[in-house]
Amino acid sequence: MSGCKGPITTFIVEPFVPHDEEFYLNIVSERLGNSISFSECGGIEIEDNWDKVLHYYNAHLSYFMLNTLYFVLYISC
């Protein structure tokens, strides 16, 4: 966060849940579409496994489809 100034006012705190696997999921909404990145090699070392990340770009992925994708991934974990 170099160059950022000012107080941090928002935190996301979640309880720890014991788990054996970690996944990486990133959804970026851009002006012309949405990009989705996913990997079964998640965790804090995702940059070390960046070659195993699958990237998908869709220019027509709707808000409804993103919510459906999130819900399906959420209930499957």
PDB file of N, CA and C in Angstrom:
ATOM      1  N   MET A   1       0.820  -1.179   0.000  1.00  0.00           N
ATOM      2  CA  MET A   1       0.000   0.000   0.000  1.00  0.00           C
ATOM      3  C   MET A   1       0.865   1.244   0.000  1.00  0.00           C
ATOM      4  N   SER A   2       1.937   1.200  -0.729  1.00  0.00           N
ATOM      5  CA  SER A   2       2.809   2.366  -0.763  1.00  0.00           C
ATOM      6  C   SER A   2       2.080   3.545  -1.388  1.00  0.00           C
ATOM      7  N   GLY A   3       2.293   4.698  -0.816  1.00  0.00           N
ATOM      8  CA  GLY A   3       1.676   5.903  -1.325  1.00  0.00           C
ATOM      9  C   GLY A   3       0.315   6.212  -0.736  1.00  0.00           C
ATOM     10  N   CYS A   4      -0.272   5.276  -0.002  1.00  0.00           N
ATOM     11  CA  CYS A   4      -1.575   5.520   0.614  1.00  0.00           C
ATOM     12  C   CYS A   4      -1.404   6.286   1.909  1.00  0.00           C
ATOM     13  N   LYS A   5      -2.264   7.227   2.114  1.00  0.00           N
ATOM     14  CA  LYS A   5      -2.222   8.026   3.337  1.00  0.00           C
ATOM     15  C   LYS A   5      -3.618   8.065   3.928  1.00  0.00           C
ATOM     16  N   GLY A   6      -3.684   8.180   5.229  1.00  0.00           N
ATOM     17  CA  GLY A   6      -4.972   8.261   5.896  1.00  0.00           C
ATOM     18  C   GLY A   6      -5.235   7.014   6.715  1.00  0.00           C
ATOM     19  N   PRO A   7      -6.240   7.097   7.558  1.00  0.00           N
ATOM     20  CA  PRO A   7      -6.540   5.966   8.445  1.00  0.00           C
ATOM     21  C   PRO A   7      -7.225   4.826   7.698  1.00  0.00           C
ATOM     22  N   ILE A   8      -7.004   3.620   8.179  1.00  0.00           N
ATOM     23  CA  ILE A   8      -7.737   2.454   7.689  1.00  0.00           C
ATOM     24  C   ILE A   8      -8.981   2.346   8.548  1.00  0.00           C
ATOM     25  N   THR A   9     -10.141   2.384   7.916  1.00  0.00           N
ATOM     26  CA  THR A   9     -11.389   2.438   8.670  1.00  0.00           C
ATOM     27  C   THR A   9     -12.243   1.178   8.539  1.00  0.00           C
ATOM     28  N   THR A  10     -11.882   0.275   7.636  1.00  0.00           N
ATOM     29  CA  THR A  10     -12.701  -0.907   7.417  1.00  0.00           C
ATOM     30  C   THR A  10     -11.842  -2.157   7.506  1.00  0.00           C
ATOM     31  N   PHE A  11     -12.318  -3.133   8.257  1.00  0.00           N
ATOM     32  CA  PHE A  11     -11.625  -4.416   8.394  1.00  0.00           C
ATOM     33  C   PHE A  11     -12.639  -5.535   8.166  1.00  0.00           C
ATOM     34  N   ILE A  12     -12.179  -6.613   7.574  1.00  0.00           N
ATOM     35  CA  ILE A  12     -13.006  -7.811   7.443  1.00  0.00           C
ATOM     36  C   ILE A  12     -12.369  -8.866   8.343  1.00  0.00           C
ATOM     37  N   VAL A  13     -13.105  -9.290   9.352  1.00  0.00           N
ATOM     38  CA  VAL A  13     -12.601 -10.282  10.301  1.00  0.00           C
ATOM     39  C   VAL A  13     -13.540 -11.474  10.267  1.00  0.00           C
ATOM     40  N   GLU A  14     -12.975 -12.642  10.039  1.00  0.00           N
ATOM     41  CA  GLU A  14     -13.774 -13.861  10.000  1.00  0.00           C
ATOM     42  C   GLU A  14     -13.191 -14.866  10.972  1.00  0.00           C
ATOM     43  N   PRO A  15     -14.017 -15.707  11.554  1.00  0.00           N
ATOM     44  CA  PRO A  15     -13.494 -16.731  12.461  1.00  0.00           C
ATOM     45  C   PRO A  15     -12.668 -17.761  11.686  1.00  0.00           C
ATOM     46  N   PHE A  16     -11.675 -18.319  12.345  1.00  0.00           N
ATOM     47  CA  PHE A  16     -10.849 -19.344  11.710  1.00  0.00           C
ATOM     48  C   PHE A  16     -11.640 -20.639  11.597  1.00  0.00           C
ATOM     49  N   VAL A  17     -11.601 -21.234  10.422  1.00  0.00           N
ATOM     50  CA  VAL A  17     -12.245 -22.518  10.183  1.00  0.00           C
ATOM     51  C   VAL A  17     -11.145 -23.489   9.769  1.00  0.00           C
ATOM     52  N   PRO A  18     -10.908 -24.547  10.542  1.00  0.00           N
ATOM     53  CA  PRO A  18      -9.879 -25.515  10.147  1.00  0.00           C
ATOM     54  C   PRO A  18     -10.180 -26.075   8.753  1.00  0.00           C
ATOM     55  N   HIS A  19      -9.137 -26.190   7.933  1.00  0.00           N
ATOM     56  CA  HIS A  19      -9.324 -26.666   6.568  1.00  0.00           C
ATOM     57  C   HIS A  19      -8.050 -27.346   6.080  1.00  0.00           C
ATOM     58  N   ASP A  20      -8.223 -28.211   5.090  1.00  0.00           N
ATOM     59  CA  ASP A  20      -7.091 -28.929   4.508  1.00  0.00           C
ATOM     60  C   ASP A  20      -6.655 -28.347   3.176  1.00  0.00           C
ATOM     61  N   GLU A  21      -7.558 -27.657   2.493  1.00  0.00           N
ATOM     62  CA  GLU A  21      -7.263 -27.116   1.169  1.00  0.00           C
ATOM     63  C   GLU A  21      -7.546 -25.621   1.133  1.00  0.00           C
ATOM     64  N   GLU A  22      -6.827 -24.936   0.254  1.00  0.00           N
ATOM     65  CA  GLU A  22      -7.098 -23.529   0.003  1.00  0.00           C
ATOM     66  C   GLU A  22      -7.173 -23.320  -1.493  1.00  0.00           C
ATOM     67  N   PHE A  23      -8.097 -22.492  -1.909  1.00  0.00           N
ATOM     68  CA  PHE A  23      -8.264 -22.168  -3.312  1.00  0.00           C
ATOM     69  C   PHE A  23      -8.089 -20.667  -3.490  1.00  0.00           C
ATOM     70  N   TYR A  24      -7.855 -20.265  -4.731  1.00  0.00           N
ATOM     71  CA  TYR A  24      -7.726 -18.851  -5.070  1.00  0.00           C
ATOM     72  C   TYR A  24      -8.818 -18.517  -6.063  1.00  0.00           C
ATOM     73  N   LEU A  25      -9.584 -17.484  -5.801  1.00  0.00           N
ATOM     74  CA  LEU A  25     -10.608 -17.015  -6.717  1.00  0.00           C
ATOM     75  C   LEU A  25     -10.569 -15.495  -6.726  1.00  0.00           C
ATOM     76  N   ASN A  26     -10.492 -14.938  -7.928  1.00  0.00           N
ATOM     77  CA  ASN A  26     -10.456 -13.490  -8.078  1.00  0.00           C
ATOM     78  C   ASN A  26     -11.399 -13.113  -9.214  1.00  0.00           C
ATOM     79  N   ILE A  27     -12.329 -12.225  -8.928  1.00  0.00           N
ATOM     80  CA  ILE A  27     -13.254 -11.731  -9.949  1.00  0.00           C
ATOM     81  C   ILE A  27     -13.068 -10.225 -10.038  1.00  0.00           C
ATOM     82  N   VAL A  28     -12.725  -9.746 -11.227  1.00  0.00           N
ATOM     83  CA  VAL A  28     -12.515  -8.314 -11.437  1.00  0.00           C
ATOM     84  C   VAL A  28     -13.529  -7.838 -12.465  1.00  0.00           C
ATOM     85  N   SER A  29     -14.337  -6.888 -12.066  1.00  0.00           N
ATOM     86  CA  SER A  29     -15.296  -6.284 -12.974  1.00  0.00           C
ATOM     87  C   SER A  29     -14.630  -5.091 -13.649  1.00  0.00           C
ATOM     88  N   GLU A  30     -14.548  -5.163 -14.970  1.00  0.00           N
ATOM     89  CA  GLU A  30     -13.911  -4.109 -15.746  1.00  0.00           C
ATOM     90  C   GLU A  30     -14.944  -3.456 -16.652  1.00  0.00           C
ATOM     91  N   ARG A  31     -14.571  -2.383 -17.270  1.00  0.00           N
ATOM     92  CA  ARG A  31     -15.513  -1.641 -18.111  1.00  0.00           C
ATOM     93  C   ARG A  31     -16.086  -2.503 -19.239  1.00  0.00           C
ATOM     94  N   LEU A  32     -15.267  -3.314 -19.875  1.00  0.00           N
ATOM     95  CA  LEU A  32     -15.716  -4.077 -21.041  1.00  0.00           C
ATOM     96  C   LEU A  32     -16.066  -5.523 -20.730  1.00  0.00           C
ATOM     97  N   GLY A  33     -15.991  -5.923 -19.469  1.00  0.00           N
ATOM     98  CA  GLY A  33     -16.319  -7.301 -19.131  1.00  0.00           C
ATOM     99  C   GLY A  33     -15.785  -7.660 -17.758  1.00  0.00           C
ATOM    100  N   ASN A  34     -15.672  -8.934 -17.518  1.00  0.00           N
ATOM    101  CA  ASN A  34     -15.218  -9.437 -16.228  1.00  0.00           C
ATOM    102  C   ASN A  34     -14.120 -10.468 -16.435  1.00  0.00           C
ATOM    103  N   SER A  35     -13.120 -10.443 -15.571  1.00  0.00           N
ATOM    104  CA  SER A  35     -12.092 -11.472 -15.628  1.00  0.00           C
ATOM    105  C   SER A  35     -12.169 -12.301 -14.350  1.00  0.00           C
ATOM    106  N   ILE A  36     -12.026 -13.601 -14.514  1.00  0.00           N
ATOM    107  CA  ILE A  36     -12.079 -14.533 -13.400  1.00  0.00           C
ATOM    108  C   ILE A  36     -10.779 -15.322 -13.398  1.00  0.00           C
ATOM    109  N   SER A  37     -10.153 -15.402 -12.243  1.00  0.00           N
ATOM    110  CA  SER A  37      -8.938 -16.205 -12.079  1.00  0.00           C
ATOM    111  C   SER A  37      -9.206 -17.213 -10.976  1.00  0.00           C
ATOM    112  N   PHE A  38      -8.791 -18.465 -11.188  1.00  0.00           N
ATOM    113  CA  PHE A  38      -9.030 -19.525 -10.217  1.00  0.00           C
ATOM    114  C   PHE A  38      -7.840 -20.464 -10.166  1.00  0.00           C
ATOM    115  N   SER A  39      -7.539 -20.961  -8.974  1.00  0.00           N
ATOM    116  CA  SER A  39      -6.480 -21.950  -8.823  1.00  0.00           C
ATOM    117  C   SER A  39      -6.776 -22.837  -7.629  1.00  0.00           C
ATOM    118  N   GLU A  40      -6.405 -24.103  -7.754  1.00  0.00           N
ATOM    119  CA  GLU A  40      -6.495 -25.032  -6.636  1.00  0.00           C
ATOM    120  C   GLU A  40      -5.294 -24.878  -5.716  1.00  0.00           C
ATOM    121  N   CYS A  41      -4.326 -24.062  -6.114  1.00  0.00           N
ATOM    122  CA  CYS A  41      -3.139 -23.786  -5.288  1.00  0.00           C
ATOM    123  C   CYS A  41      -3.312 -22.410  -4.664  1.00  0.00           C
ATOM    124  N   GLY A  42      -4.234 -22.291  -3.739  1.00  0.00           N
ATOM    125  CA  GLY A  42      -4.504 -21.007  -3.115  1.00  0.00           C
ATOM    126  C   GLY A  42      -3.587 -20.749  -1.944  1.00  0.00           C
ATOM    127  N   GLY A  43      -3.964 -19.807  -1.130  1.00  0.00           N
ATOM    128  CA  GLY A  43      -3.176 -19.471   0.045  1.00  0.00           C
ATOM    129  C   GLY A  43      -2.355 -18.220  -0.158  1.00  0.00           C
ATOM    130  N   ILE A  44      -1.531 -17.934   0.820  1.00  0.00           N
ATOM    131  CA  ILE A  44      -0.771 -16.690   0.782  1.00  0.00           C
ATOM    132  C   ILE A  44       0.373 -16.726  -0.216  1.00  0.00           C
ATOM    133  N   GLU A  45       0.742 -17.914  -0.707  1.00  0.00           N
ATOM    134  CA  GLU A  45       1.829 -18.018  -1.682  1.00  0.00           C
ATOM    135  C   GLU A  45       1.304 -18.129  -3.112  1.00  0.00           C
ATOM    136  N   ILE A  46       0.183 -17.497  -3.421  1.00  0.00           N
ATOM    137  CA  ILE A  46      -0.396 -17.624  -4.754  1.00  0.00           C
ATOM    138  C   ILE A  46       0.550 -17.120  -5.833  1.00  0.00           C
ATOM    139  N   GLU A  47       1.345 -16.114  -5.529  1.00  0.00           N
ATOM    140  CA  GLU A  47       2.277 -15.590  -6.527  1.00  0.00           C
ATOM    141  C   GLU A  47       3.328 -16.637  -6.910  1.00  0.00           C
ATOM    142  N   ASP A  48       3.679 -17.520  -5.975  1.00  0.00           N
ATOM    143  CA  ASP A  48       4.655 -18.576  -6.281  1.00  0.00           C
ATOM    144  C   ASP A  48       4.075 -19.626  -7.211  1.00  0.00           C
ATOM    145  N   ASN A  49       2.755 -19.713  -7.308  1.00  0.00           N
ATOM    146  CA  ASN A  49       2.085 -20.707  -8.149  1.00  0.00           C
ATOM    147  C   ASN A  49       1.268 -20.042  -9.253  1.00  0.00           C
ATOM    148  N   TRP A  50       1.669 -18.845  -9.667  1.00  0.00           N
ATOM    149  CA  TRP A  50       0.888 -18.083 -10.633  1.00  0.00           C
ATOM    150  C   TRP A  50       0.733 -18.811 -11.964  1.00  0.00           C
ATOM    151  N   ASP A  51       1.671 -19.686 -12.310  1.00  0.00           N
ATOM    152  CA  ASP A  51       1.571 -20.442 -13.559  1.00  0.00           C
ATOM    153  C   ASP A  51       0.451 -21.479 -13.515  1.00  0.00           C
ATOM    154  N   LYS A  52      -0.089 -21.787 -12.337  1.00  0.00           N
ATOM    155  CA  LYS A  52      -1.171 -22.754 -12.195  1.00  0.00           C
ATOM    156  C   LYS A  52      -2.540 -22.080 -12.099  1.00  0.00           C
ATOM    157  N   VAL A  53      -2.574 -20.756 -12.208  1.00  0.00           N
ATOM    158  CA  VAL A  53      -3.831 -20.018 -12.127  1.00  0.00           C
ATOM    159  C   VAL A  53      -4.489 -19.998 -13.498  1.00  0.00           C
ATOM    160  N   LEU A  54      -5.768 -20.366 -13.540  1.00  0.00           N
ATOM    161  CA  LEU A  54      -6.541 -20.313 -14.776  1.00  0.00           C
ATOM    162  C   LEU A  54      -7.205 -18.947 -14.870  1.00  0.00           C
ATOM    163  N   HIS A  55      -7.109 -18.331 -16.040  1.00  0.00           N
ATOM    164  CA  HIS A  55      -7.684 -17.002 -16.251  1.00  0.00           C
ATOM    165  C   HIS A  55      -8.764 -17.099 -17.319  1.00  0.00           C
ATOM    166  N   TYR A  56      -9.881 -16.462 -17.059  1.00  0.00           N
ATOM    167  CA  TYR A  56     -10.992 -16.461 -18.004  1.00  0.00           C
ATOM    168  C   TYR A  56     -11.520 -15.034 -18.113  1.00  0.00           C
ATOM    169  N   TYR A  57     -11.702 -14.565 -19.320  1.00  0.00           N
ATOM    170  CA  TYR A  57     -12.260 -13.231 -19.533  1.00  0.00           C
ATOM    171  C   TYR A  57     -13.547 -13.370 -20.338  1.00  0.00           C
ATOM    172  N   ASN A  58     -14.593 -12.704 -19.884  1.00  0.00           N
ATOM    173  CA  ASN A  58     -15.863 -12.748 -20.582  1.00  0.00           C
ATOM    174  C   ASN A  58     -16.398 -11.332 -20.694  1.00  0.00           C
ATOM    175  N   ALA A  59     -16.637 -10.908 -21.901  1.00  0.00           N
ATOM    176  CA  ALA A  59     -17.125  -9.549 -22.117  1.00  0.00           C
ATOM    177  C   ALA A  59     -18.614  -9.416 -21.828  1.00  0.00           C
ATOM    178  N   HIS A  60     -19.299 -10.532 -21.605  1.00  0.00           N
ATOM    179  CA  HIS A  60     -20.746 -10.468 -21.431  1.00  0.00           C
ATOM    180  C   HIS A  60     -21.228 -11.163 -20.161  1.00  0.00           C
ATOM    181  N   LEU A  61     -20.359 -11.365 -19.191  1.00  0.00           N
ATOM    182  CA  LEU A  61     -20.755 -12.010 -17.945  1.00  0.00           C
ATOM    183  C   LEU A  61     -21.568 -11.016 -17.118  1.00  0.00           C
ATOM    184  N   SER A  62     -22.801 -11.343 -16.878  1.00  0.00           N
ATOM    185  CA  SER A  62     -23.697 -10.401 -16.209  1.00  0.00           C
ATOM    186  C   SER A  62     -23.539 -10.451 -14.692  1.00  0.00           C
ATOM    187  N   TYR A  63     -24.101  -9.458 -14.048  1.00  0.00           N
ATOM    188  CA  TYR A  63     -24.107  -9.392 -12.591  1.00  0.00           C
ATOM    189  C   TYR A  63     -24.798 -10.624 -12.006  1.00  0.00           C
ATOM    190  N   PHE A  64     -25.892 -11.052 -12.624  1.00  0.00           N
ATOM    191  CA  PHE A  64     -26.612 -12.244 -12.171  1.00  0.00           C
ATOM    192  C   PHE A  64     -25.720 -13.472 -12.230  1.00  0.00           C
ATOM    193  N   MET A  65     -24.970 -13.628 -13.317  1.00  0.00           N
ATOM    194  CA  MET A  65     -24.091 -14.794 -13.466  1.00  0.00           C
ATOM    195  C   MET A  65     -22.971 -14.766 -12.435  1.00  0.00           C
ATOM    196  N   LEU A  66     -22.424 -13.596 -12.121  1.00  0.00           N
ATOM    197  CA  LEU A  66     -21.386 -13.501 -11.099  1.00  0.00           C
ATOM    198  C   LEU A  66     -21.922 -13.909  -9.734  1.00  0.00           C
ATOM    199  N   ASN A  67     -23.133 -13.460  -9.395  1.00  0.00           N
ATOM    200  CA  ASN A  67     -23.734 -13.843  -8.120  1.00  0.00           C
ATOM    201  C   ASN A  67     -24.006 -15.333  -8.069  1.00  0.00           C
ATOM    202  N   THR A  68     -24.441 -15.913  -9.169  1.00  0.00           N
ATOM    203  CA  THR A  68     -24.680 -17.351  -9.219  1.00  0.00           C
ATOM    204  C   THR A  68     -23.383 -18.116  -9.041  1.00  0.00           C
ATOM    205  N   LEU A  69     -22.308 -17.675  -9.697  1.00  0.00           N
ATOM    206  CA  LEU A  69     -21.005 -18.315  -9.562  1.00  0.00           C
ATOM    207  C   LEU A  69     -20.527 -18.256  -8.122  1.00  0.00           C
ATOM    208  N   TYR A  70     -20.663 -17.099  -7.489  1.00  0.00           N
ATOM    209  CA  TYR A  70     -20.247 -16.951  -6.095  1.00  0.00           C
ATOM    210  C   TYR A  70     -21.042 -17.899  -5.200  1.00  0.00           C
ATOM    211  N   PHE A  71     -22.357 -17.975  -5.412  1.00  0.00           N
ATOM    212  CA  PHE A  71     -23.207 -18.827  -4.585  1.00  0.00           C
ATOM    213  C   PHE A  71     -22.828 -20.291  -4.752  1.00  0.00           C
ATOM    214  N   VAL A  72     -22.605 -20.739  -5.979  1.00  0.00           N
ATOM    215  CA  VAL A  72     -22.247 -22.143  -6.233  1.00  0.00           C
ATOM    216  C   VAL A  72     -20.906 -22.470  -5.577  1.00  0.00           C
ATOM    217  N   LEU A  73     -19.923 -21.590  -5.697  1.00  0.00           N
ATOM    218  CA  LEU A  73     -18.621 -21.834  -5.064  1.00  0.00           C
ATOM    219  C   LEU A  73     -18.742 -21.796  -3.554  1.00  0.00           C
ATOM    220  N   TYR A  74     -19.579 -20.914  -3.029  1.00  0.00           N
ATOM    221  CA  TYR A  74     -19.732 -20.791  -1.580  1.00  0.00           C
ATOM    222  C   TYR A  74     -20.355 -22.050  -0.977  1.00  0.00           C
ATOM    223  N   ILE A  75     -21.407 -22.573  -1.601  1.00  0.00           N
ATOM    224  CA  ILE A  75     -22.071 -23.740  -1.011  1.00  0.00           C
ATOM    225  C   ILE A  75     -21.270 -25.025  -1.256  1.00  0.00           C
ATOM    226  N   SER A  76     -20.355 -25.014  -2.212  1.00  0.00           N
ATOM    227  CA  SER A  76     -19.578 -26.232  -2.481  1.00  0.00           C
ATOM    228  C   SER A  76     -18.374 -26.359  -1.555  1.00  0.00           C
ATOM    229  N   CYS A  77     -18.034 -25.312  -0.835  1.00  0.00           N
ATOM    230  CA  CYS A  77     -16.867 -25.361   0.058  1.00  0.00           C
ATOM    231  C   CYS A  77     -17.265 -25.750   1.462  1.00  0.00           C
TER     232      CYS A  77
END
